[in-house]
Short mmCIF file of N, CA and C in Angstrom, two decimals:
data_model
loop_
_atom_site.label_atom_id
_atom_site.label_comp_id
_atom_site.label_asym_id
_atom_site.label_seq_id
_atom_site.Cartn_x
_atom_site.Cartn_y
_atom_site.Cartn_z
N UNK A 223 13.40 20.92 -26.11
CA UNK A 223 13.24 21.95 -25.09
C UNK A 223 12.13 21.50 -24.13
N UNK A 224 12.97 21.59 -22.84
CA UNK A 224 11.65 21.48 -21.86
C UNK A 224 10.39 22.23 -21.41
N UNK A 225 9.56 22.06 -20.75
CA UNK A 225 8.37 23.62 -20.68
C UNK A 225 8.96 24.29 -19.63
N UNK A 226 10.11 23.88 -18.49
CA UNK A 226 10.71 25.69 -17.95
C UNK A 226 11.63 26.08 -19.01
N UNK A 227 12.07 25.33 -19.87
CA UNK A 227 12.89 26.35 -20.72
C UNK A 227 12.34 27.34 -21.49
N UNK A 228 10.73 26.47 -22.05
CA UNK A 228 10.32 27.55 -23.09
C UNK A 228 9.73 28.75 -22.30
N UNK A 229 9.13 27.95 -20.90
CA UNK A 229 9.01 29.53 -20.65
C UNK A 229 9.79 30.86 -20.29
N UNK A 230 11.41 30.38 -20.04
CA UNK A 230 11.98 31.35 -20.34
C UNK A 230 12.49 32.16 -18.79
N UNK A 231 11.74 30.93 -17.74
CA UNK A 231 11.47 31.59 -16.20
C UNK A 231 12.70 31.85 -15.38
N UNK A 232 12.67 33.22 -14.93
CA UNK A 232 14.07 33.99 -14.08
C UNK A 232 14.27 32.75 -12.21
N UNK A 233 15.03 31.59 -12.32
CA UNK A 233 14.87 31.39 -11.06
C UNK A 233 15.69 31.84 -9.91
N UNK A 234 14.79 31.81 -8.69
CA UNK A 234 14.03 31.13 -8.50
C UNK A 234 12.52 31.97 -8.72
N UNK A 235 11.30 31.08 -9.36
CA UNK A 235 10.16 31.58 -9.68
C UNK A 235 9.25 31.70 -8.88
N UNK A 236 8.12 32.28 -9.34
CA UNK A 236 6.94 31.93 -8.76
C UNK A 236 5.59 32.30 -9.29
N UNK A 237 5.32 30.67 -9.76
CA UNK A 237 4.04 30.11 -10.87
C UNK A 237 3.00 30.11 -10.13
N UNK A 238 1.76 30.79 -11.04
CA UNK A 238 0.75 29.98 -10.26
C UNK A 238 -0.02 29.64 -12.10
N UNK A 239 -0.65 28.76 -12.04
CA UNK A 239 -1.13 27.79 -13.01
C UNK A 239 -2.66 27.86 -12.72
N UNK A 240 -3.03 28.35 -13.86
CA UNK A 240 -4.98 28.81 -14.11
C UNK A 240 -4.97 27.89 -15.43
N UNK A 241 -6.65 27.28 -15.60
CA UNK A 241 -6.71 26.78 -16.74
C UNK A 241 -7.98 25.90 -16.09
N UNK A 242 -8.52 25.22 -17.27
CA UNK A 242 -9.61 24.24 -17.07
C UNK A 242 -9.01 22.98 -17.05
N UNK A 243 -7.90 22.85 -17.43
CA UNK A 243 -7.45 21.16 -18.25
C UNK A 243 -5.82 21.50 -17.79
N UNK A 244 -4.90 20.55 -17.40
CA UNK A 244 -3.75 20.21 -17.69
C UNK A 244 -2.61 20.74 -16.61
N UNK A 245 -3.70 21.63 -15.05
CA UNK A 245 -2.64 22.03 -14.28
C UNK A 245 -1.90 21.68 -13.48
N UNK A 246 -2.51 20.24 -13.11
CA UNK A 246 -2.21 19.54 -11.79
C UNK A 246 -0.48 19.03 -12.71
N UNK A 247 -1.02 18.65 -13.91
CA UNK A 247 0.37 17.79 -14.67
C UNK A 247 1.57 19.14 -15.06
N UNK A 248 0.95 20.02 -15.03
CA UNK A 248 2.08 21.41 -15.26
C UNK A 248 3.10 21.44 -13.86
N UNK A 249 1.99 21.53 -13.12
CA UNK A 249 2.38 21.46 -11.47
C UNK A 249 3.77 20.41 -11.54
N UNK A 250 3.48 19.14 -11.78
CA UNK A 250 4.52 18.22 -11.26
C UNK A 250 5.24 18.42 -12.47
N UNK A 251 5.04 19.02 -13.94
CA UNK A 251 6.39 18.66 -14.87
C UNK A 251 7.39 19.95 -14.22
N UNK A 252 6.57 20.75 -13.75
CA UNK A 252 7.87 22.37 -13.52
C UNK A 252 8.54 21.46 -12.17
N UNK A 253 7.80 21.13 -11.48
CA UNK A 253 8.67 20.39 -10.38
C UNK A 253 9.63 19.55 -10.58
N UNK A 254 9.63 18.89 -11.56
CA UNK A 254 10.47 18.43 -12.11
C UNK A 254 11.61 18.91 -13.10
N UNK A 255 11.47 19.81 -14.01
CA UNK A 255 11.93 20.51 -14.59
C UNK A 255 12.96 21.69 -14.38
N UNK A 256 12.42 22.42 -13.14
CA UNK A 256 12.94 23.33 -12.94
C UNK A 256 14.61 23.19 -12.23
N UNK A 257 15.72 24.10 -12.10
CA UNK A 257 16.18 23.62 -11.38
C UNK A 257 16.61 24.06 -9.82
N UNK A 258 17.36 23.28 -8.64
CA UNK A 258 16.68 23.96 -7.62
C UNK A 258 15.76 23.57 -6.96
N UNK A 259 15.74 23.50 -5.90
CA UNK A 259 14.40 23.49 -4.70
C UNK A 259 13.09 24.07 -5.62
N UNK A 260 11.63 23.38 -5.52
CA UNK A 260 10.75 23.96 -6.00
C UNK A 260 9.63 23.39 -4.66
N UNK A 261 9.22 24.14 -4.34
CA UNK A 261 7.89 24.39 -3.41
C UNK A 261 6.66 24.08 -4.48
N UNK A 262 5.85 23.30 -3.97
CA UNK A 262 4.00 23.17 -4.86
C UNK A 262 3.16 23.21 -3.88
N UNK A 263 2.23 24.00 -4.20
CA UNK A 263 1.18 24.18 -3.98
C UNK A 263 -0.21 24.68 -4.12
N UNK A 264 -1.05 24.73 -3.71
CA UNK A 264 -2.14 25.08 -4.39
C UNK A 264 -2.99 26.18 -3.77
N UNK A 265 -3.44 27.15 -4.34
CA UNK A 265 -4.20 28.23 -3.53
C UNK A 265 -5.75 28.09 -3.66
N UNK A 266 -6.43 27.08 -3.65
CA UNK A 266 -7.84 26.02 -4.13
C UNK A 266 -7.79 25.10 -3.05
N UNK A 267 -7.52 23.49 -4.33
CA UNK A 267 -7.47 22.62 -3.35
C UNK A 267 -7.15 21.40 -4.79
N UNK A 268 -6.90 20.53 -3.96
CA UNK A 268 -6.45 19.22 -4.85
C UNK A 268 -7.21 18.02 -4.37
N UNK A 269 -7.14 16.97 -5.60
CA UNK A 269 -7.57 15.80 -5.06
C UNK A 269 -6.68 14.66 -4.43
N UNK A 270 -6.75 13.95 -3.30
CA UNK A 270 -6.29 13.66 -2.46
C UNK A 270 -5.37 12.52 -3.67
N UNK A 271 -5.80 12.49 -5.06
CA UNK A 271 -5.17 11.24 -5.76
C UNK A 271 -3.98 12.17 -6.28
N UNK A 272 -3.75 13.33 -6.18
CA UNK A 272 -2.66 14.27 -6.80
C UNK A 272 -1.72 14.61 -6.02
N UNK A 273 -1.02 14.01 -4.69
CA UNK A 273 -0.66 14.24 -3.44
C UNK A 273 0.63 13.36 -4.04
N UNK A 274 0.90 12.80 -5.28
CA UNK A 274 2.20 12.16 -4.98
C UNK A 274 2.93 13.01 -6.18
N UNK A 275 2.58 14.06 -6.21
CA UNK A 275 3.17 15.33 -7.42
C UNK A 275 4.71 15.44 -7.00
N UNK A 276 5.08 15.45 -5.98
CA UNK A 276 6.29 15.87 -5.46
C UNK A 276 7.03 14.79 -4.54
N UNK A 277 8.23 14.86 -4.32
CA UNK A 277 9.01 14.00 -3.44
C UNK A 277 8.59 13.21 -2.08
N UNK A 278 7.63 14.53 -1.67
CA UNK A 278 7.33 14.29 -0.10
C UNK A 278 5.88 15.64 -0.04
N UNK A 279 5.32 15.36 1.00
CA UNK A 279 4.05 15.69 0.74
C UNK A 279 4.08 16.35 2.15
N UNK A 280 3.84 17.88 2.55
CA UNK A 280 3.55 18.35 3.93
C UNK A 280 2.09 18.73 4.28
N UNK A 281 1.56 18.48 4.90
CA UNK A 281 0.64 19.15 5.70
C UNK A 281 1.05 20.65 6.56
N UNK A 282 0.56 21.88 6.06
CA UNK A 282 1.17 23.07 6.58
C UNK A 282 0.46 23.62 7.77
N UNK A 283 0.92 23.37 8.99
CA UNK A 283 0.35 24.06 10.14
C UNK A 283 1.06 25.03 10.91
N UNK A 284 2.26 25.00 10.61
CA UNK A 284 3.02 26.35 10.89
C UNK A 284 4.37 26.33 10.01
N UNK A 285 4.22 27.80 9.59
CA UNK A 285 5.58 28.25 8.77
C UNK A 285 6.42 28.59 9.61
N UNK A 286 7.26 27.72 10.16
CA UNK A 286 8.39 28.38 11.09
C UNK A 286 9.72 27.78 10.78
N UNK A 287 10.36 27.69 11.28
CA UNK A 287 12.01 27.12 11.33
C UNK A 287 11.63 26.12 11.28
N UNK A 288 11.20 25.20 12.24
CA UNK A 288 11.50 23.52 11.81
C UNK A 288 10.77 22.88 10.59
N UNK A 289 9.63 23.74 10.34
CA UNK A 289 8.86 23.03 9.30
C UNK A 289 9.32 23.55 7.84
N UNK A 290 10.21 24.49 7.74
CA UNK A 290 10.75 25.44 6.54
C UNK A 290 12.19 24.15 6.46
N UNK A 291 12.95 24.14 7.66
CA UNK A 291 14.29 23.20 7.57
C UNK A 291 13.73 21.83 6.63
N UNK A 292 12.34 21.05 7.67
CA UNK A 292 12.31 19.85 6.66
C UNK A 292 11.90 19.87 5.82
N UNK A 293 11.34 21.18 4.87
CA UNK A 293 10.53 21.22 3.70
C UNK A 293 12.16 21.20 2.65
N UNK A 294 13.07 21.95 3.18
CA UNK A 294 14.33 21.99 2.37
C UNK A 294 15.25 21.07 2.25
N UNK A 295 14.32 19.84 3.28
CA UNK A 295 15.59 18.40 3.13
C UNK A 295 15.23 17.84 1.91
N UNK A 296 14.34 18.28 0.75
CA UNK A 296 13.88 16.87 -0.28
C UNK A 296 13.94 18.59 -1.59
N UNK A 297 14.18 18.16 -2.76
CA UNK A 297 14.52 19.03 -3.97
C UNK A 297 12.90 19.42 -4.31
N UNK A 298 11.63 18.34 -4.48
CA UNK A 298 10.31 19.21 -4.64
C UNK A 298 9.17 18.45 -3.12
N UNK A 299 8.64 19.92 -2.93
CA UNK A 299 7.84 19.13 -1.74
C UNK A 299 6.34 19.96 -1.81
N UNK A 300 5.35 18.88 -1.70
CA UNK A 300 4.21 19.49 -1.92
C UNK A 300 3.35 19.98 -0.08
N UNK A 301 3.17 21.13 -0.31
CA UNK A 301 2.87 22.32 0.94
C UNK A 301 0.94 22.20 1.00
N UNK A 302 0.37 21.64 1.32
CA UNK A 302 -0.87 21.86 1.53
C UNK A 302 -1.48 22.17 3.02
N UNK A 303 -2.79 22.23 3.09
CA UNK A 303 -3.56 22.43 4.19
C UNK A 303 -4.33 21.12 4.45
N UNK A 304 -5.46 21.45 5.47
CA UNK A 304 -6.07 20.31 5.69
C UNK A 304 -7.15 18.93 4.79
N UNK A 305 -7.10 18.23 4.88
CA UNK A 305 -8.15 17.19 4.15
C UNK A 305 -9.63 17.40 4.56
N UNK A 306 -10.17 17.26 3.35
CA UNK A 306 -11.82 17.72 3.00
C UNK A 306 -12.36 16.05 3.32
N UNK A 307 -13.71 16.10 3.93
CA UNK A 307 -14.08 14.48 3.56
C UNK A 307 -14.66 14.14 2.42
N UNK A 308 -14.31 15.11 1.58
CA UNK A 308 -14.83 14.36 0.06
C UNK A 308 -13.56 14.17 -0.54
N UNK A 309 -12.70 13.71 0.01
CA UNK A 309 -10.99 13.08 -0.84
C UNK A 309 -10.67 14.54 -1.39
N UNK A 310 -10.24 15.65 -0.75
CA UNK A 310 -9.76 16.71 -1.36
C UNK A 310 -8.83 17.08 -0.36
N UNK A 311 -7.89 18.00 -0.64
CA UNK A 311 -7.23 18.98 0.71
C UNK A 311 -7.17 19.83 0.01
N UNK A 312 -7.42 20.86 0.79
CA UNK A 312 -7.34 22.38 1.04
C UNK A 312 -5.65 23.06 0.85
N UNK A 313 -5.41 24.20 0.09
CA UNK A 313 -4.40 25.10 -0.28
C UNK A 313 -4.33 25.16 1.24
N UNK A 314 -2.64 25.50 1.68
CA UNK A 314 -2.60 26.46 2.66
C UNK A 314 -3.71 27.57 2.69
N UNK A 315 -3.51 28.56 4.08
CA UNK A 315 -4.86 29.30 3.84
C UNK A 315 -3.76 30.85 3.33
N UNK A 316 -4.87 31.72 3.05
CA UNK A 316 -3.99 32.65 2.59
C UNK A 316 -2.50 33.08 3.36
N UNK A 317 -2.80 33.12 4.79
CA UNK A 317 -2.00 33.64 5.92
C UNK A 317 -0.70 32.68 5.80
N UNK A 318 -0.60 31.71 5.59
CA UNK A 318 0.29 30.53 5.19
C UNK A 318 1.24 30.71 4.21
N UNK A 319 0.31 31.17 3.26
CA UNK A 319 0.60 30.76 1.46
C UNK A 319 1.84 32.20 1.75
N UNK A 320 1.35 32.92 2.21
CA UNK A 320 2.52 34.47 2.07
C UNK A 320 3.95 33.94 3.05
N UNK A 321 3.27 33.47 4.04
CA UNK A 321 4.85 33.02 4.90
C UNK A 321 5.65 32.14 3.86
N UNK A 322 4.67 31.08 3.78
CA UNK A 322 5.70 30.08 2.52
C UNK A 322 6.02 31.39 0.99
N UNK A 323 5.71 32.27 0.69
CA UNK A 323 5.99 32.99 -0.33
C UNK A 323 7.45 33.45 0.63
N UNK A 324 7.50 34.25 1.32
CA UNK A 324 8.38 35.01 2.44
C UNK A 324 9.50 33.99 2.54
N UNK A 325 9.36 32.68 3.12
CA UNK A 325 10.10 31.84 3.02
C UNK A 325 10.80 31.40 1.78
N UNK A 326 10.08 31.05 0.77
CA UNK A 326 11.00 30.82 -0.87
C UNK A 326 11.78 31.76 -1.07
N UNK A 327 11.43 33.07 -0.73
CA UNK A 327 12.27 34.07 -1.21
C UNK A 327 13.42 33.90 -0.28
N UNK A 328 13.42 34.02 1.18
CA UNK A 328 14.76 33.94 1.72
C UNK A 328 15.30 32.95 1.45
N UNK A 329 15.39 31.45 0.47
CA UNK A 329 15.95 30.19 0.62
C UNK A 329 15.80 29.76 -0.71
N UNK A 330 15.77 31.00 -1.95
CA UNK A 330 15.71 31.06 -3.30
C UNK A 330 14.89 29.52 -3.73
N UNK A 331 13.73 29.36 -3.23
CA UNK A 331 13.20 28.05 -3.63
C UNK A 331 12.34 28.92 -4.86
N UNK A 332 12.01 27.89 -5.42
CA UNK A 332 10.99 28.35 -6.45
C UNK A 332 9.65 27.69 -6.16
N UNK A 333 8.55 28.40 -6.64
CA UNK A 333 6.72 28.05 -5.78
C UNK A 333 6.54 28.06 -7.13
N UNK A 334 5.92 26.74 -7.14
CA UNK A 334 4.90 26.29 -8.00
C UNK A 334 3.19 26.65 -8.04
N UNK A 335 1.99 26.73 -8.11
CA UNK A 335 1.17 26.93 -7.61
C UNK A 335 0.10 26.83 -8.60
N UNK A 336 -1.03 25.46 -7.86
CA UNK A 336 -2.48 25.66 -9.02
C UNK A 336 -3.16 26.38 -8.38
N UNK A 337 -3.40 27.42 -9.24
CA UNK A 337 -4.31 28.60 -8.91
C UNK A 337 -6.00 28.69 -8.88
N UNK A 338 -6.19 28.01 -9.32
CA UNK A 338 -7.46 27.57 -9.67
C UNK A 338 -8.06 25.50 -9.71
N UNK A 339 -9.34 25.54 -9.35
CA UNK A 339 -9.94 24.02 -9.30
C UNK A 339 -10.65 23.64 -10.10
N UNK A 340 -10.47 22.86 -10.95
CA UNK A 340 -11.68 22.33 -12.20
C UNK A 340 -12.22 21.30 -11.96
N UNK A 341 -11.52 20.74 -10.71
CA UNK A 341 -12.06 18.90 -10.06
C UNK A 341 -12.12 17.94 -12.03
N UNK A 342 -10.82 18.14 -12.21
CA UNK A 342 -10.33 17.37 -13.40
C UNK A 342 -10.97 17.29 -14.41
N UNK A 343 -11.74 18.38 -14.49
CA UNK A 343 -12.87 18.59 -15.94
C UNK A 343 -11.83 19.36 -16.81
N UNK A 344 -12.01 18.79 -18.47
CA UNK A 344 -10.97 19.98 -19.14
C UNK A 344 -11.28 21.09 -19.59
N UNK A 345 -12.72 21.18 -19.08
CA UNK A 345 -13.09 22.81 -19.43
C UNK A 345 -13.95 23.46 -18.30
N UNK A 346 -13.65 25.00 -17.94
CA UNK A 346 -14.55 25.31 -16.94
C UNK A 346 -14.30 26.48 -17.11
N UNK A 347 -15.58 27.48 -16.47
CA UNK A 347 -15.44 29.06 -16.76
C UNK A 347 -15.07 29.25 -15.41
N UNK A 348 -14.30 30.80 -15.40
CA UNK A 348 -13.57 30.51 -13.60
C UNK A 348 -15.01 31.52 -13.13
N UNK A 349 -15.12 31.28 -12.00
CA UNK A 349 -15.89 31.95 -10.93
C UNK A 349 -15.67 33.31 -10.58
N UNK A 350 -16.27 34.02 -10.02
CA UNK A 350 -16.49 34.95 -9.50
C UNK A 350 -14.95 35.70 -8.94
N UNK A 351 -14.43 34.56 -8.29
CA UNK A 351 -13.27 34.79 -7.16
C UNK A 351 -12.12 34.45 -8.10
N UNK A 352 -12.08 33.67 -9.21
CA UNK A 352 -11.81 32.75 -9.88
C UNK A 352 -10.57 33.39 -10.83
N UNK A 353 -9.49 33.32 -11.58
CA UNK A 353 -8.73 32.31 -10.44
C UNK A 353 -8.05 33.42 -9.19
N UNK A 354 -7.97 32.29 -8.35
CA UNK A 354 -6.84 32.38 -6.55
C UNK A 354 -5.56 32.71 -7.04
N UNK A 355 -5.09 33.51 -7.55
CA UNK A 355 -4.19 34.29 -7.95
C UNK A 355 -3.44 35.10 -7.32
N UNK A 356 -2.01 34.88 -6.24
CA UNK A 356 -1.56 35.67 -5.39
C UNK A 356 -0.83 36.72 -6.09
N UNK A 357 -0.64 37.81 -5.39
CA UNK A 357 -0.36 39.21 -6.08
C UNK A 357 1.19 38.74 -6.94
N UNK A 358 1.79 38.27 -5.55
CA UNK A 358 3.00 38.18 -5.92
C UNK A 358 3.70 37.14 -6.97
N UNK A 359 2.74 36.03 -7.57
CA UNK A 359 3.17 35.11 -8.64
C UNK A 359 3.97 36.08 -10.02
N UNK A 360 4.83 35.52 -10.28
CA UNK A 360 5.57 35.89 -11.24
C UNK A 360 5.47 35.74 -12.49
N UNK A 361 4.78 34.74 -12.77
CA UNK A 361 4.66 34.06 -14.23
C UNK A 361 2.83 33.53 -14.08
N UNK A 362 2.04 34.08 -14.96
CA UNK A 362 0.91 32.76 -14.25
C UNK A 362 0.03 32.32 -16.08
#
């Protein structure tokens, strides 16, 4: 049994992934796993070495028609925001993350999502804000 089977998930889903240890690799096995178009992304931020999680890799500056069409030409595609100069990029920003939510739903994709940043430590207590947890995740 694979880990979308055990979890049992209604698709198309929508994960977001909290933890100290093991999310970035959850991230790319459901992408893989699942079946169906799967959207990844992160509502934090990633390290610029975790950018080959998915088929094809977007930079998100507008959720509209043309950028929704080429996100649906490849089966998993990773949706981020801008690059940090300490080798990181940035989650879409919230205003983003809901269009791309809005969008999966009309085009039954399924959203992947690390919800939280440990900068690859396997243990960490979450913060204050901690975890980036959108209302609408389905499974987390």
């Amino acid at each position: 049994m694979n880990l979308a089977e055990a979890l049992h998930l209604e698709l198309p889903t929508a994960v977001a992934i909290t933890g100290g240890g093991g999310k970035t690799t959850t991230l790319r096995t459901l992408g893989e796993q699942l079946s169906g178009k799967v959207w990844e992304s992160t509502t934090t931020h990633l390290g610029t070495d975790q950018l080959d999680i998915a088929e094809h890799h977007f930079r998100v500056e507008d959720v509209d028609q043309p950028s929704v069409s080429a996100w649906l030409q490849y089966r998993t595609c990773l949706l981020t925001g801008d690059f940090t100069p300490d080798d990181r990029v940035h989650g879409p920003t919230e205003t983003q993350m809901a269009a791309i939510y809005q969008a999966a739903c009309e085009h039954r994709v399924s959203l992947v999502l690390e919800a939280e940043g440990s900068r690859s430590r396997p243990l960490k207590a979450p913060g204050i804000n901690e975890p980036a947890t959108p209302a609408w995740s389905r499974v987390v």
